[in-house]
Amino acid sequence: MPFSSLLKFPPIMLALSLFAVSAAHGGAEAEGSNPILRDTFTADPAPLVVGNRLYLYVGHDEARGNEMFTMREWLVYSTTDMKRWRKHGAIMNVKDFTWAKADAWASQVIRKNGRYWLYAAVEHDDSRPGKAIGVAVSDSPTGPFVDARGSALIANQDTPKGTHSWEDIDPTVLTDDDGTTWIAWGNRQAYIARLKPNMTEIDGPIKEITPPHFEEGPWLHKRGKLYYLTYASLDRATHSDERVSYATATSLDGPWTYRGELTGSAVNSFTIHPGIAKFRGKWYIFLHNGALTIGDLKGALGRRSVTVEHLRYNSDGTLKPVVQTTAGVTQPPPKD
Ligand code: FUB
């Protein structure tokens, strides 16, 4: 809002609107503290840096009562300073994939050839039962996105050795230095494949790359010559909620070397879902938890909220443990 328009409002209204902003961040907490998005419940964060702006794609958690996940659409927010977040609204509804019947689950958007490509997990209709991955495209990072092929890019039947019908979820996409784009995804089984340059077809075989304790939510990124596969893990022998673990490789094809756990579990949430980006020279890891209350709706399995923490590397390329905090990135990274 420009300063000139503020002059139209009497002082009491100005005071109330400033209070609303500060109340939205919990009063005493610094702007940008965790959870970073507080206007609604959000999950499965997927950052994308475009110039001086970081876009954050999320699923919209709308569960009521004890519903598990009620997710119909994907939303996008953006920031230039990692403190103040601008809401851009919905970029696509699951109904826009006409072959899908429900579940706007985890997504990621990448930019290629000047366009923005959204890869997203949904529930396929009964013609190809099970979870599936769709691809949509837009000329703007804030959408709207439209289905780019009119059918699933990956359906349950494309991974016949998988153990269950919801294994084909949570796509993550990475364009390598040679220009080829790869997609990885999975639940309990993790897969990777190359995409054709048109971004809407798989190119060649689908390879299974399941690392130890892999549950879901893979995220691919590269730093220097090293590739990272960061994911929601569940060591059923010791934990009842997901944590984040990671593996590294010198080639996307593998072999992947397991590097252990990166985080503990999220507050009040069975799931945790990593998304990683380098922005203005610093590395960040986005996660979600169930800590937020909005009105009379308490955080829960299906009412999650996105958070962010600093991501730090050791000199050998391994990652330093990430502690989930309320201050998040409003504080400098911890000293070693
Ligand atoms: O948000 C729905 C599902 O929960 C995602 O696809 C998983 O990664 C988990 O966060």
mmCIF file of C-alpha atoms and ligand atoms in Angstrom:
data_model
loop_
_atom_site.group_PDB
_atom_site.id
_atom_site.type_symbol
_atom_site.label_atom_id
_atom_site.label_comp_id
_atom_site.label_asym_id
_atom_site.label_seq_id
_atom_site.Cartn_x
_atom_site.Cartn_y
_atom_site.Cartn_z
ATOM 1 C CA MET A 1 0.000 0.000 0.000
ATOM 2 C CA PRO A 2 1.600 3.395 -0.979
ATOM 3 C CA PHE A 3 2.128 5.952 1.824
ATOM 4 C CA SER A 4 -0.346 8.392 0.196
ATOM 5 C CA SER A 5 -3.196 5.922 0.634
ATOM 6 C CA LEU A 6 -2.365 5.499 4.341
ATOM 7 C CA LEU A 7 -3.341 9.175 4.791
ATOM 8 C CA LYS A 8 -6.961 8.269 3.980
ATOM 9 C CA PHE A 9 -7.230 6.174 7.157
ATOM 10 C CA PRO A 10 -7.834 7.662 10.633
ATOM 11 C CA PRO A 11 -5.046 6.960 13.200
ATOM 12 C CA ILE A 12 -7.076 4.319 15.057
ATOM 13 C CA MET A 13 -7.454 2.247 11.885
ATOM 14 C CA LEU A 14 -3.747 2.551 11.130
ATOM 15 C CA ALA A 15 -2.916 1.387 14.660
ATOM 16 C CA LEU A 16 -5.263 -1.595 14.278
ATOM 17 C CA SER A 17 -3.771 -2.681 10.956
ATOM 18 C CA LEU A 18 -0.223 -2.511 12.327
ATOM 19 C CA PHE A 19 -1.363 -4.542 15.342
ATOM 20 C CA ALA A 20 -2.843 -7.136 12.989
ATOM 21 C CA VAL A 21 0.540 -7.584 11.261
ATOM 22 C CA SER A 22 2.411 -7.924 14.525
ATOM 23 C CA ALA A 23 -0.238 -10.228 16.030
ATOM 24 C CA ALA A 24 0.045 -12.408 12.949
ATOM 25 C CA HIS A 25 3.639 -13.041 13.969
ATOM 26 C CA GLY A 26 2.903 -13.856 17.570
ATOM 27 C CA GLY A 27 3.571 -10.385 19.012
ATOM 28 C CA ALA A 28 7.022 -10.754 20.562
ATOM 29 C CA GLU A 29 8.380 -13.016 17.827
ATOM 30 C CA ALA A 30 10.473 -11.405 15.104
ATOM 31 C CA GLU A 31 8.916 -11.039 11.667
ATOM 32 C CA GLY A 32 9.784 -14.119 9.652
ATOM 33 C CA SER A 33 10.000 -16.476 12.633
ATOM 34 C CA ASN A 34 8.573 -19.990 12.380
ATOM 35 C CA PRO A 35 6.054 -20.916 11.145
ATOM 36 C CA ILE A 36 6.678 -18.416 8.360
ATOM 37 C CA LEU A 37 3.186 -18.588 6.751
ATOM 38 C CA ARG A 38 0.362 -17.948 9.198
ATOM 39 C CA ASP A 39 -2.688 -16.939 7.172
ATOM 40 C CA THR A 40 -3.669 -20.558 6.505
ATOM 41 C CA PHE A 41 -2.283 -24.085 6.965
ATOM 42 C CA THR A 42 0.444 -25.039 4.484
ATOM 43 C CA ALA A 43 2.588 -28.121 3.815
ATOM 44 C CA ASP A 44 5.217 -29.650 1.533
ATOM 45 C CA PRO A 45 7.315 -26.509 0.879
ATOM 46 C CA ALA A 46 9.102 -26.234 -2.461
ATOM 47 C CA PRO A 47 11.298 -23.138 -2.984
ATOM 48 C CA LEU A 48 12.258 -21.682 -6.376
ATOM 49 C CA VAL A 49 14.640 -18.736 -6.768
ATOM 50 C CA VAL A 50 13.989 -16.364 -9.661
ATOM 51 C CA GLY A 51 16.396 -13.413 -9.608
ATOM 52 C CA ASN A 52 16.055 -11.533 -6.331
ATOM 53 C CA ARG A 53 12.829 -13.265 -5.286
ATOM 54 C CA LEU A 54 12.306 -16.645 -3.675
ATOM 55 C CA TYR A 55 8.970 -18.281 -4.524
ATOM 56 C CA LEU A 56 7.630 -20.872 -2.116
ATOM 57 C CA TYR A 57 5.093 -23.392 -3.446
ATOM 58 C CA VAL A 58 3.018 -25.217 -0.847
ATOM 59 C CA GLY A 59 0.028 -27.488 -0.570
ATOM 60 C CA HIS A 60 -3.044 -26.010 1.138
ATOM 61 C CA ASP A 61 -3.967 -28.065 4.226
ATOM 62 C CA GLU A 62 -7.732 -27.811 4.790
ATOM 63 C CA ALA A 63 -8.402 -30.778 7.084
ATOM 64 C CA ARG A 64 -11.248 -30.377 9.586
ATOM 65 C CA GLY A 65 -11.498 -32.361 12.802
ATOM 66 C CA ASN A 66 -9.505 -35.578 12.519
ATOM 67 C CA GLU A 67 -9.424 -35.764 8.717
ATOM 68 C CA MET A 68 -6.035 -36.956 7.478
ATOM 69 C CA PHE A 69 -5.197 -34.760 4.476
ATOM 70 C CA THR A 70 -7.758 -32.545 2.764
ATOM 71 C CA MET A 71 -5.769 -30.808 0.022
ATOM 72 C CA ARG A 72 -7.373 -29.366 -3.103
ATOM 73 C CA GLU A 73 -4.975 -26.727 -4.377
ATOM 74 C CA TRP A 74 -1.429 -25.451 -4.487
ATOM 75 C CA LEU A 75 -0.530 -21.956 -3.253
ATOM 76 C CA VAL A 76 2.501 -19.739 -3.792
ATOM 77 C CA TYR A 77 4.113 -17.081 -1.586
ATOM 78 C CA SER A 78 7.259 -15.074 -2.226
ATOM 79 C CA THR A 79 9.897 -13.043 -0.426
ATOM 80 C CA THR A 80 12.906 -10.893 -1.181
ATOM 81 C CA ASP A 81 14.336 -10.855 2.355
ATOM 82 C CA MET A 82 13.313 -14.192 3.984
ATOM 83 C CA LYS A 83 11.301 -12.208 6.539
ATOM 84 C CA ARG A 84 8.281 -10.711 4.827
ATOM 85 C CA TRP A 85 6.176 -13.087 2.761
ATOM 86 C CA ARG A 86 3.799 -12.003 0.007
ATOM 87 C CA LYS A 87 0.755 -14.171 -0.644
ATOM 88 C CA HIS A 88 -0.004 -14.730 -4.345
ATOM 89 C CA GLY A 89 -2.845 -17.208 -3.809
ATOM 90 C CA ALA A 90 -3.755 -20.446 -5.565
ATOM 91 C CA ILE A 91 -1.828 -21.403 -8.694
ATOM 92 C CA MET A 92 -3.773 -24.543 -9.576
ATOM 93 C CA ASN A 93 -6.560 -26.798 -8.293
ATOM 94 C CA VAL A 94 -6.341 -30.583 -8.434
ATOM 95 C CA LYS A 95 -9.499 -30.514 -10.610
ATOM 96 C CA ASP A 96 -7.421 -28.817 -13.329
ATOM 97 C CA PHE A 97 -5.815 -32.237 -13.873
ATOM 98 C CA THR A 98 -9.036 -33.668 -15.346
ATOM 99 C CA TRP A 99 -7.739 -37.259 -15.052
ATOM 100 C CA ALA A 100 -7.127 -36.873 -11.295
ATOM 101 C CA LYS A 101 -9.803 -37.216 -8.678
ATOM 102 C CA ALA A 102 -8.311 -35.708 -5.478
ATOM 103 C CA ASP A 103 -5.291 -34.829 -3.370
ATOM 104 C CA ALA A 104 -3.150 -31.817 -4.214
ATOM 105 C CA TRP A 105 -0.117 -33.366 -2.509
ATOM 106 C CA ALA A 106 3.538 -32.373 -2.717
ATOM 107 C CA SER A 107 4.828 -30.406 -5.689
ATOM 108 C CA GLN A 108 7.874 -28.633 -7.065
ATOM 109 C CA VAL A 109 8.180 -25.913 -9.711
ATOM 110 C CA ILE A 110 11.277 -25.340 -11.834
ATOM 111 C CA ARG A 111 12.059 -22.866 -14.573
ATOM 112 C CA LYS A 112 13.222 -24.083 -17.959
ATOM 113 C CA ASN A 113 13.323 -22.392 -21.356
ATOM 114 C CA GLY A 114 11.640 -19.322 -19.863
ATOM 115 C CA ARG A 115 8.587 -21.270 -18.634
ATOM 116 C CA TYR A 116 7.634 -22.636 -15.217
ATOM 117 C CA TRP A 117 6.946 -26.347 -14.829
ATOM 118 C CA LEU A 118 4.936 -27.710 -11.898
ATOM 119 C CA TYR A 119 5.282 -31.399 -11.003
ATOM 120 C CA ALA A 120 2.710 -32.534 -8.470
ATOM 121 C CA ALA A 121 1.369 -35.641 -6.738
ATOM 122 C CA VAL A 122 -2.366 -36.405 -7.054
ATOM 123 C CA GLU A 123 -4.789 -39.332 -6.825
ATOM 124 C CA HIS A 124 -5.492 -40.710 -10.311
ATOM 125 C CA ASP A 125 -9.058 -41.522 -11.360
ATOM 126 C CA ASP A 126 -10.180 -45.150 -11.607
ATOM 127 C CA SER A 127 -8.793 -45.611 -15.127
ATOM 128 C CA ARG A 128 -5.265 -45.882 -13.623
ATOM 129 C CA PRO A 129 -5.862 -46.349 -9.866
ATOM 130 C CA GLY A 130 -3.328 -45.135 -7.340
ATOM 131 C CA LYS A 131 -1.287 -42.015 -6.797
ATOM 132 C CA ALA A 132 0.243 -40.322 -9.829
ATOM 133 C CA ILE A 133 2.364 -37.353 -10.865
ATOM 134 C CA GLY A 134 1.105 -34.626 -13.174
ATOM 135 C CA VAL A 135 2.970 -31.840 -14.953
ATOM 136 C CA ALA A 136 1.588 -28.353 -15.545
ATOM 137 C CA VAL A 137 3.060 -25.218 -17.111
ATOM 138 C CA SER A 138 2.824 -21.448 -16.807
ATOM 139 C CA ASP A 139 4.583 -18.413 -18.229
ATOM 140 C CA SER A 140 4.691 -16.865 -14.745
ATOM 141 C CA PRO A 141 5.957 -18.235 -11.404
ATOM 142 C CA THR A 142 2.651 -17.155 -9.869
ATOM 143 C CA GLY A 143 0.582 -19.072 -12.403
ATOM 144 C CA PRO A 144 -2.027 -19.885 -13.361
ATOM 145 C CA PHE A 145 -0.669 -23.332 -14.280
ATOM 146 C CA VAL A 146 -2.378 -25.546 -16.866
ATOM 147 C CA ASP A 147 -2.037 -29.283 -17.368
ATOM 148 C CA ALA A 148 0.837 -29.703 -19.845
ATOM 149 C CA ARG A 149 -0.081 -33.134 -21.234
ATOM 150 C CA GLY A 150 -3.683 -34.075 -20.326
ATOM 151 C CA SER A 151 -2.612 -37.321 -18.661
ATOM 152 C CA ALA A 152 -0.356 -38.476 -15.846
ATOM 153 C CA LEU A 153 3.388 -38.174 -16.399
ATOM 154 C CA ILE A 154 3.876 -41.103 -13.996
ATOM 155 C CA ALA A 155 1.130 -43.454 -12.765
ATOM 156 C CA ASN A 156 1.184 -46.351 -10.327
ATOM 157 C CA GLN A 157 1.318 -48.836 -13.224
ATOM 158 C CA ASP A 158 4.640 -47.336 -14.398
ATOM 159 C CA THR A 159 6.431 -48.685 -11.305
ATOM 160 C CA PRO A 160 5.076 -52.251 -11.158
ATOM 161 C CA LYS A 161 7.630 -53.533 -8.636
ATOM 162 C CA GLY A 162 6.434 -51.036 -6.001
ATOM 163 C CA THR A 163 4.802 -52.370 -2.862
ATOM 164 C CA HIS A 164 1.756 -50.078 -2.598
ATOM 165 C CA SER A 165 -0.545 -47.805 -4.568
ATOM 166 C CA TRP A 166 0.731 -44.483 -3.172
ATOM 167 C CA GLU A 167 4.416 -44.908 -3.993
ATOM 168 C CA ASP A 168 4.325 -42.471 -6.959
ATOM 169 C CA ILE A 169 4.175 -39.182 -5.048
ATOM 170 C CA ASP A 170 6.361 -36.223 -4.109
ATOM 171 C CA PRO A 171 8.210 -35.294 -7.311
ATOM 172 C CA THR A 172 11.469 -33.345 -7.134
ATOM 173 C CA VAL A 173 13.140 -31.979 -10.244
ATOM 174 C CA LEU A 174 16.691 -30.833 -10.971
ATOM 175 C CA THR A 175 18.271 -29.481 -14.130
ATOM 176 C CA ASP A 176 21.903 -30.572 -14.231
ATOM 177 C CA ASP A 177 24.809 -28.461 -15.477
ATOM 178 C CA ASP A 178 24.575 -30.127 -18.913
ATOM 179 C CA GLY A 179 20.953 -28.959 -19.271
ATOM 180 C CA THR A 180 19.253 -32.329 -18.735
ATOM 181 C CA THR A 181 16.395 -32.342 -16.245
ATOM 182 C CA TRP A 182 15.807 -35.244 -13.887
ATOM 183 C CA ILE A 183 12.819 -36.176 -11.782
ATOM 184 C CA ALA A 184 12.914 -38.229 -8.572
ATOM 185 C CA TRP A 185 9.909 -39.246 -6.489
ATOM 186 C CA GLY A 186 8.506 -41.931 -4.247
ATOM 187 C CA ASN A 187 7.038 -43.276 -1.053
ATOM 188 C CA ARG A 188 8.966 -46.151 0.561
ATOM 189 C CA GLN A 189 10.503 -46.791 -2.861
ATOM 190 C CA ALA A 190 12.446 -43.877 -4.395
ATOM 191 C CA TYR A 191 12.815 -43.578 -8.161
ATOM 192 C CA ILE A 192 14.694 -41.392 -10.614
ATOM 193 C CA ALA A 193 14.354 -40.833 -14.361
ATOM 194 C CA ARG A 194 15.449 -38.327 -16.970
ATOM 195 C CA LEU A 195 12.900 -35.980 -18.540
ATOM 196 C CA LYS A 196 12.829 -35.255 -22.258
ATOM 197 C CA PRO A 197 13.648 -31.643 -23.209
ATOM 198 C CA ASN A 198 9.893 -31.015 -23.651
ATOM 199 C CA MET A 199 9.589 -31.558 -19.845
ATOM 200 C CA THR A 200 6.396 -33.591 -20.294
ATOM 201 C CA GLU A 201 7.758 -37.095 -21.014
ATOM 202 C CA ILE A 202 10.070 -39.543 -19.277
ATOM 203 C CA ASP A 203 13.238 -40.235 -21.278
ATOM 204 C CA GLY A 204 14.572 -43.750 -20.797
ATOM 205 C CA PRO A 205 14.293 -46.131 -17.876
ATOM 206 C CA ILE A 206 12.937 -45.470 -14.403
ATOM 207 C CA LYS A 207 15.588 -46.520 -11.856
ATOM 208 C CA GLU A 208 14.968 -47.393 -8.230
ATOM 209 C CA ILE A 209 17.373 -45.573 -5.853
ATOM 210 C CA THR A 210 15.723 -46.163 -2.449
ATOM 211 C CA PRO A 211 18.125 -44.994 0.317
ATOM 212 C CA PRO A 212 17.953 -46.298 3.927
ATOM 213 C CA HIS A 213 14.762 -45.492 5.851
ATOM 214 C CA PHE A 214 13.297 -43.669 2.842
ATOM 215 C CA GLU A 215 9.680 -42.739 3.471
ATOM 216 C CA GLU A 216 8.747 -39.882 1.088
ATOM 217 C CA GLY A 217 9.399 -36.245 0.196
ATOM 218 C CA PRO A 218 12.689 -36.515 -1.737
ATOM 219 C CA TRP A 219 14.453 -33.270 -2.694
ATOM 220 C CA LEU A 220 17.333 -33.150 -5.196
ATOM 221 C CA HIS A 221 19.927 -30.410 -5.164
ATOM 222 C CA LYS A 222 23.517 -29.964 -6.263
ATOM 223 C CA ARG A 223 26.391 -28.033 -4.693
ATOM 224 C CA GLY A 224 29.669 -28.003 -6.563
ATOM 225 C CA LYS A 225 30.082 -31.479 -7.992
ATOM 226 C CA LEU A 226 28.064 -33.241 -5.301
ATOM 227 C CA TYR A 227 24.392 -34.249 -5.633
ATOM 228 C CA TYR A 228 22.162 -34.432 -2.561
ATOM 229 C CA LEU A 229 19.037 -36.520 -2.095
ATOM 230 C CA THR A 230 17.352 -35.217 1.061
ATOM 231 C CA TYR A 231 14.162 -36.960 2.177
ATOM 232 C CA ALA A 232 11.621 -37.698 4.889
ATOM 233 C CA SER A 233 12.869 -40.845 6.599
ATOM 234 C CA LEU A 234 11.258 -43.220 9.033
ATOM 235 C CA ASP A 235 13.339 -45.725 10.960
ATOM 236 C CA ARG A 236 10.392 -47.771 12.190
ATOM 237 C CA ALA A 237 12.562 -49.589 14.749
ATOM 238 C CA THR A 238 13.271 -46.390 16.668
ATOM 239 C CA HIS A 239 10.863 -43.588 15.681
ATOM 240 C CA SER A 240 7.148 -43.084 15.219
ATOM 241 C CA ASP A 241 7.371 -39.779 13.279
ATOM 242 C CA GLU A 242 9.349 -38.866 10.207
ATOM 243 C CA ARG A 243 12.712 -37.124 10.338
ATOM 244 C CA VAL A 244 14.872 -35.818 7.498
ATOM 245 C CA SER A 245 17.825 -37.855 6.265
ATOM 246 C CA TYR A 246 20.050 -37.490 3.220
ATOM 247 C CA ALA A 247 22.359 -39.236 0.814
ATOM 248 C CA THR A 248 24.998 -37.905 -1.593
ATOM 249 C CA ALA A 249 26.336 -39.012 -4.967
ATOM 250 C CA THR A 250 28.704 -37.860 -7.668
ATOM 251 C CA SER A 251 26.162 -38.817 -10.339
ATOM 252 C CA LEU A 252 22.363 -38.554 -10.298
ATOM 253 C CA ASP A 253 22.256 -42.168 -11.424
ATOM 254 C CA GLY A 254 24.012 -43.111 -8.175
ATOM 255 C CA PRO A 255 25.365 -44.909 -6.331
ATOM 256 C CA TRP A 256 23.977 -42.841 -3.435
ATOM 257 C CA THR A 257 25.847 -42.855 -0.122
ATOM 258 C CA TYR A 258 23.661 -42.629 2.972
ATOM 259 C CA ARG A 259 24.781 -39.759 5.239
ATOM 260 C CA GLY A 260 22.381 -40.175 8.174
ATOM 261 C CA GLU A 261 19.729 -38.043 9.797
ATOM 262 C CA LEU A 262 19.709 -34.290 9.311
ATOM 263 C CA THR A 263 16.801 -33.296 11.622
ATOM 264 C CA GLY A 264 14.667 -34.626 14.413
ATOM 265 C CA SER A 265 10.905 -34.998 14.035
ATOM 266 C CA ALA A 266 8.639 -31.992 13.503
ATOM 267 C CA VAL A 267 6.535 -30.613 16.357
ATOM 268 C CA ASN A 268 3.059 -32.188 16.339
ATOM 269 C CA SER A 269 3.366 -33.686 12.853
ATOM 270 C CA PHE A 270 3.941 -37.223 11.637
ATOM 271 C CA THR A 271 5.248 -35.862 8.329
ATOM 272 C CA ILE A 272 8.143 -33.521 7.613
ATOM 273 C CA HIS A 273 9.027 -32.526 4.105
ATOM 274 C CA PRO A 274 12.318 -30.888 3.039
ATOM 275 C CA GLY A 275 12.777 -28.277 0.304
ATOM 276 C CA ILE A 276 16.214 -26.695 -0.220
ATOM 277 C CA ALA A 277 17.394 -23.526 -1.978
ATOM 278 C CA LYS A 278 20.363 -21.163 -2.162
ATOM 279 C CA PHE A 279 19.122 -17.570 -2.030
ATOM 280 C CA ARG A 280 21.260 -14.441 -1.995
ATOM 281 C CA GLY A 281 24.342 -16.517 -1.193
ATOM 282 C CA LYS A 282 22.853 -18.480 1.722
ATOM 283 C CA TRP A 283 21.430 -21.979 1.889
ATOM 284 C CA TYR A 284 18.022 -22.699 3.437
ATOM 285 C CA ILE A 285 16.007 -25.798 4.256
ATOM 286 C CA PHE A 286 12.211 -25.494 4.373
ATOM 287 C CA LEU A 287 10.208 -27.987 6.455
ATOM 288 C CA HIS A 288 6.754 -28.174 7.993
ATOM 289 C CA ASN A 289 5.349 -28.866 11.447
ATOM 290 C CA GLY A 290 1.971 -28.882 13.235
ATOM 291 C CA ALA A 291 2.677 -26.050 15.682
ATOM 292 C CA LEU A 292 0.324 -23.324 14.419
ATOM 293 C CA THR A 293 -3.171 -22.581 15.732
ATOM 294 C CA ILE A 294 -5.478 -20.411 13.615
ATOM 295 C CA GLY A 295 -8.640 -19.344 15.434
ATOM 296 C CA ASP A 296 -10.148 -22.511 16.897
ATOM 297 C CA LEU A 297 -8.236 -24.787 14.500
ATOM 298 C CA LYS A 298 -5.197 -26.391 16.104
ATOM 299 C CA GLY A 299 -2.241 -27.727 14.144
ATOM 300 C CA ALA A 300 -2.551 -31.444 13.364
ATOM 301 C CA LEU A 301 -1.546 -34.175 10.937
ATOM 302 C CA GLY A 302 -3.598 -32.455 8.227
ATOM 303 C CA ARG A 303 -3.102 -28.850 9.423
ATOM 304 C CA ARG A 304 0.580 -28.177 8.989
ATOM 305 C CA SER A 305 2.675 -25.013 8.702
ATOM 306 C CA VAL A 306 5.823 -24.291 6.783
ATOM 307 C CA THR A 307 9.088 -23.386 8.542
ATOM 308 C CA VAL A 308 12.614 -22.540 7.420
ATOM 309 C CA GLU A 309 16.097 -23.003 8.907
ATOM 310 C CA HIS A 310 19.653 -22.286 7.813
ATOM 311 C CA LEU A 311 21.375 -25.149 5.984
ATOM 312 C CA ARG A 312 25.104 -25.430 6.620
ATOM 313 C CA TYR A 313 27.834 -27.562 5.076
ATOM 314 C CA ASN A 314 30.983 -29.097 6.466
ATOM 315 C CA SER A 315 34.153 -28.651 4.432
ATOM 316 C CA ASP A 316 33.806 -32.202 3.041
ATOM 317 C CA GLY A 317 30.340 -31.395 1.681
ATOM 318 C CA THR A 318 28.363 -33.212 4.368
ATOM 319 C CA LEU A 319 25.557 -31.283 6.064
ATOM 320 C CA LYS A 320 25.558 -30.003 9.622
ATOM 321 C CA PRO A 321 22.594 -31.175 11.740
ATOM 322 C CA VAL A 322 19.556 -28.892 11.498
ATOM 323 C CA VAL A 323 17.784 -27.954 14.727
ATOM 324 C CA GLN A 324 14.166 -26.853 14.285
ATOM 325 C CA THR A 325 13.557 -23.546 16.095
ATOM 326 C CA THR A 326 10.944 -20.816 16.456
ATOM 327 C CA ALA A 327 13.457 -18.092 15.553
ATOM 328 C CA GLY A 328 14.287 -19.830 12.269
ATOM 329 C CA VAL A 329 16.269 -17.547 9.982
ATOM 330 C CA THR A 330 15.513 -14.377 11.961
ATOM 331 C CA GLN A 331 18.680 -15.343 13.866
ATOM 332 C CA PRO A 332 22.098 -15.897 12.235
ATOM 333 C CA PRO A 333 23.130 -19.528 11.728
ATOM 334 C CA PRO A 334 24.506 -21.163 14.889
ATOM 335 C CA LYS A 335 28.267 -20.911 15.406
ATOM 336 C CA ASP A 336 30.186 -24.180 15.337
HETATM 337 O O1 FUB B 1 0.963 -33.498 2.053
HETATM 338 C C1 FUB B 1 0.588 -34.791 1.668
HETATM 339 C C2 FUB B 1 1.725 -35.748 1.834
HETATM 340 O O2 FUB B 1 2.197 -35.718 3.176
HETATM 341 C C3 FUB B 1 2.966 -35.415 1.009
HETATM 342 O O3 FUB B 1 2.833 -35.787 -0.328
HETATM 343 C C4 FUB B 1 4.021 -36.103 1.793
HETATM 344 O O4 FUB B 1 5.326 -35.707 1.497
HETATM 345 C C5 FUB B 1 3.620 -35.763 3.212
HETATM 346 O O5 FUB B 1 4.099 -34.496 3.582
#
